[in-house]
Tab-separated table of C-alpha atoms in Angstrom:
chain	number	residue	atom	x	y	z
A	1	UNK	CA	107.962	105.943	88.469
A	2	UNK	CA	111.892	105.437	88.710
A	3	UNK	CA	112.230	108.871	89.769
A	4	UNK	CA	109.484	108.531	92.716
A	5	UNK	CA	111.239	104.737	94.002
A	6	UNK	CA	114.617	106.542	94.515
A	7	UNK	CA	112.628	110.024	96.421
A	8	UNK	CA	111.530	106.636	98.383
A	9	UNK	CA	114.705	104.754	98.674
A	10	UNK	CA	116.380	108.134	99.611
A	11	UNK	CA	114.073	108.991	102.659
A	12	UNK	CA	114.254	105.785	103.948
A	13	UNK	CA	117.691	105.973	103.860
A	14	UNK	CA	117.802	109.535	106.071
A	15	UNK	CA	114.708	107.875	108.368
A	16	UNK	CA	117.293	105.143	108.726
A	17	UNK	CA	120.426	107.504	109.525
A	18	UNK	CA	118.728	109.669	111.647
A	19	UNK	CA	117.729	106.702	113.598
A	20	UNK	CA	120.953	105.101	113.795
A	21	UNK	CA	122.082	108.419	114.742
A	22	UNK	CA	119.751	108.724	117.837
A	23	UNK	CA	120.373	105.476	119.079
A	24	UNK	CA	124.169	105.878	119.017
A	25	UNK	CA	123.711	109.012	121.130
A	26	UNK	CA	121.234	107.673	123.377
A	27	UNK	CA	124.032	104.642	123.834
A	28	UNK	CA	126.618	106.990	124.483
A	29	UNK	CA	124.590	109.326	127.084
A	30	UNK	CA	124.030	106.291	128.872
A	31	UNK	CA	127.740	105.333	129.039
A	32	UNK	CA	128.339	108.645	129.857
A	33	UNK	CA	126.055	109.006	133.304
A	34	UNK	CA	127.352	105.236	134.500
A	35	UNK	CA	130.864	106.442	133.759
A	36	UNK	CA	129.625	110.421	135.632
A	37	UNK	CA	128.243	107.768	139.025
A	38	UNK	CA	131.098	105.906	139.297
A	39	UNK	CA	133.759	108.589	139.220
A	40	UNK	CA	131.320	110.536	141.866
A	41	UNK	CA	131.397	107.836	143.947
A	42	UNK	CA	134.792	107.163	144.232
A	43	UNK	CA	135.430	110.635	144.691
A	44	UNK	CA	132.921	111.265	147.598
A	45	UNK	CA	134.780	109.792	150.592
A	46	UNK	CA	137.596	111.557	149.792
A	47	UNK	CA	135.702	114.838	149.297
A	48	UNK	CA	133.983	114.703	152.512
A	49	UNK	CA	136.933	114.014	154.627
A	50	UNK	CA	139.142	116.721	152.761
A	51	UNK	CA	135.997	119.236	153.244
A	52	UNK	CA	135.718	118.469	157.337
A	53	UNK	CA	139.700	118.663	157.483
A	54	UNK	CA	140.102	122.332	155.375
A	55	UNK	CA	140.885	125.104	157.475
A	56	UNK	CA	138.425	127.986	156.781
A	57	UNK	CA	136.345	130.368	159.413
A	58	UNK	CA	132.933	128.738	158.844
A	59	UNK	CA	133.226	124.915	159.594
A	60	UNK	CA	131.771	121.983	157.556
A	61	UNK	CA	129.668	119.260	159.157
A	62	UNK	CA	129.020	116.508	157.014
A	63	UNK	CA	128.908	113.657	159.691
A	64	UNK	CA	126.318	115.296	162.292
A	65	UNK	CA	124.704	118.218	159.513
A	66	UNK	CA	121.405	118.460	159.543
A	67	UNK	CA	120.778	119.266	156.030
A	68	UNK	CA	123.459	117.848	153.302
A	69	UNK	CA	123.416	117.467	150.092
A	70	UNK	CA	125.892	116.297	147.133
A	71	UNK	CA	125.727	118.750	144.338
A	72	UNK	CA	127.707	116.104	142.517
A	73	UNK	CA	130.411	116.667	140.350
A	74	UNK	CA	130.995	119.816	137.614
A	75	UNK	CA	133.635	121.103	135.200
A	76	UNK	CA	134.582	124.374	133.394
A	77	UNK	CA	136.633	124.466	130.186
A	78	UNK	CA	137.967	128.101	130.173
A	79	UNK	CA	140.273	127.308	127.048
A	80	UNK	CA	140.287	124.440	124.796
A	81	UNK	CA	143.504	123.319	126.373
A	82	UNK	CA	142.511	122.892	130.384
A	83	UNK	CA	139.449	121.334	132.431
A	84	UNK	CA	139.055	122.559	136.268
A	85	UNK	CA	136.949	119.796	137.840
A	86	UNK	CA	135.104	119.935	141.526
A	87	UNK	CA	133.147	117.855	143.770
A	88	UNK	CA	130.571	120.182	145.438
A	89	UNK	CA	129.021	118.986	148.955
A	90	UNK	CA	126.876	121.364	150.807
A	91	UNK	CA	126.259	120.912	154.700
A	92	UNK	CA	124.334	123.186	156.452
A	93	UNK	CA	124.581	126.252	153.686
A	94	UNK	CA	128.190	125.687	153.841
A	95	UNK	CA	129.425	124.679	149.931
A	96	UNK	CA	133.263	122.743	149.603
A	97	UNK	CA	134.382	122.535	146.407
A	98	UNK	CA	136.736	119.704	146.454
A	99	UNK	CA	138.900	119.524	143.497
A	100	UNK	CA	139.645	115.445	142.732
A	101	UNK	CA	142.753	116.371	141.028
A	102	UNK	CA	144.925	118.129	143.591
A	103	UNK	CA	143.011	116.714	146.317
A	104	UNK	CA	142.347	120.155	147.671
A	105	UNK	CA	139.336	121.545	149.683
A	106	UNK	CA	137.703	124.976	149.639
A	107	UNK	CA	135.113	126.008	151.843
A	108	UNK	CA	132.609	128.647	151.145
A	109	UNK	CA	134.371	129.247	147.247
A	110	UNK	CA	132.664	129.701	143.982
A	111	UNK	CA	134.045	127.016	141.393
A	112	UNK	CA	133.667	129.564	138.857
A	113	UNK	CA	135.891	131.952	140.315
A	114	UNK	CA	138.613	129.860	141.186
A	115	UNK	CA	141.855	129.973	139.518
């Protein structure tokens, strides 16, 4: 009988732990996506008028596109020791990666393949 209380006790305590576990990440996630909107909307005004001012061959309309859209914002971790973040707008089938740390535009790039 002892040995079947503590098989109890034991799962209860995992049921418990797992629990805790999943609410902690669930808190965290949420943080996470408030923290993600804020940043994107700081960024965006900056993004768009950085996008309509960069020089390229194929223009970018946001103000007067007929079809935009806000990818939102992304990041690649080549190496454990460096983080390339963009801002990616499209207007028109045009993408602009905007990069929020060197406030720099690219038209018609592929974040991926940027150095």
């Amino acid at each position: 009988m002892t040995f079947q209380r503590i098989v109890v006790a034991l799962l209860l305590l995992i049921v418990a732990g797992i629990s805790a576990i999943g609410y902690f990440e669930w808190r965290i996630a949420v943080q996470a996506r408030t923290l993600k909107a804020f940043v994107e909307g700081y960024v965006f005004n900056e993004a768009v008028m950085a996008c309509e001012q960069a020089k390229s061959s194929t223009p970018f309309k946001w103000n007067g596109g007929k079809s935009t859209s806000v990818i939102g914002l992304n990041s690649v971790k080549p190496d454990k020791y460096n983080v390339f973040a963009s801002y990616t707008l499209v207007a028109d089938g045009v993408y602009c990666d905007y990069d929020p740390i060197k406030r720099k535009a690219e038209i018609g790039s592929s974040f991926l393949e940027r150095e």
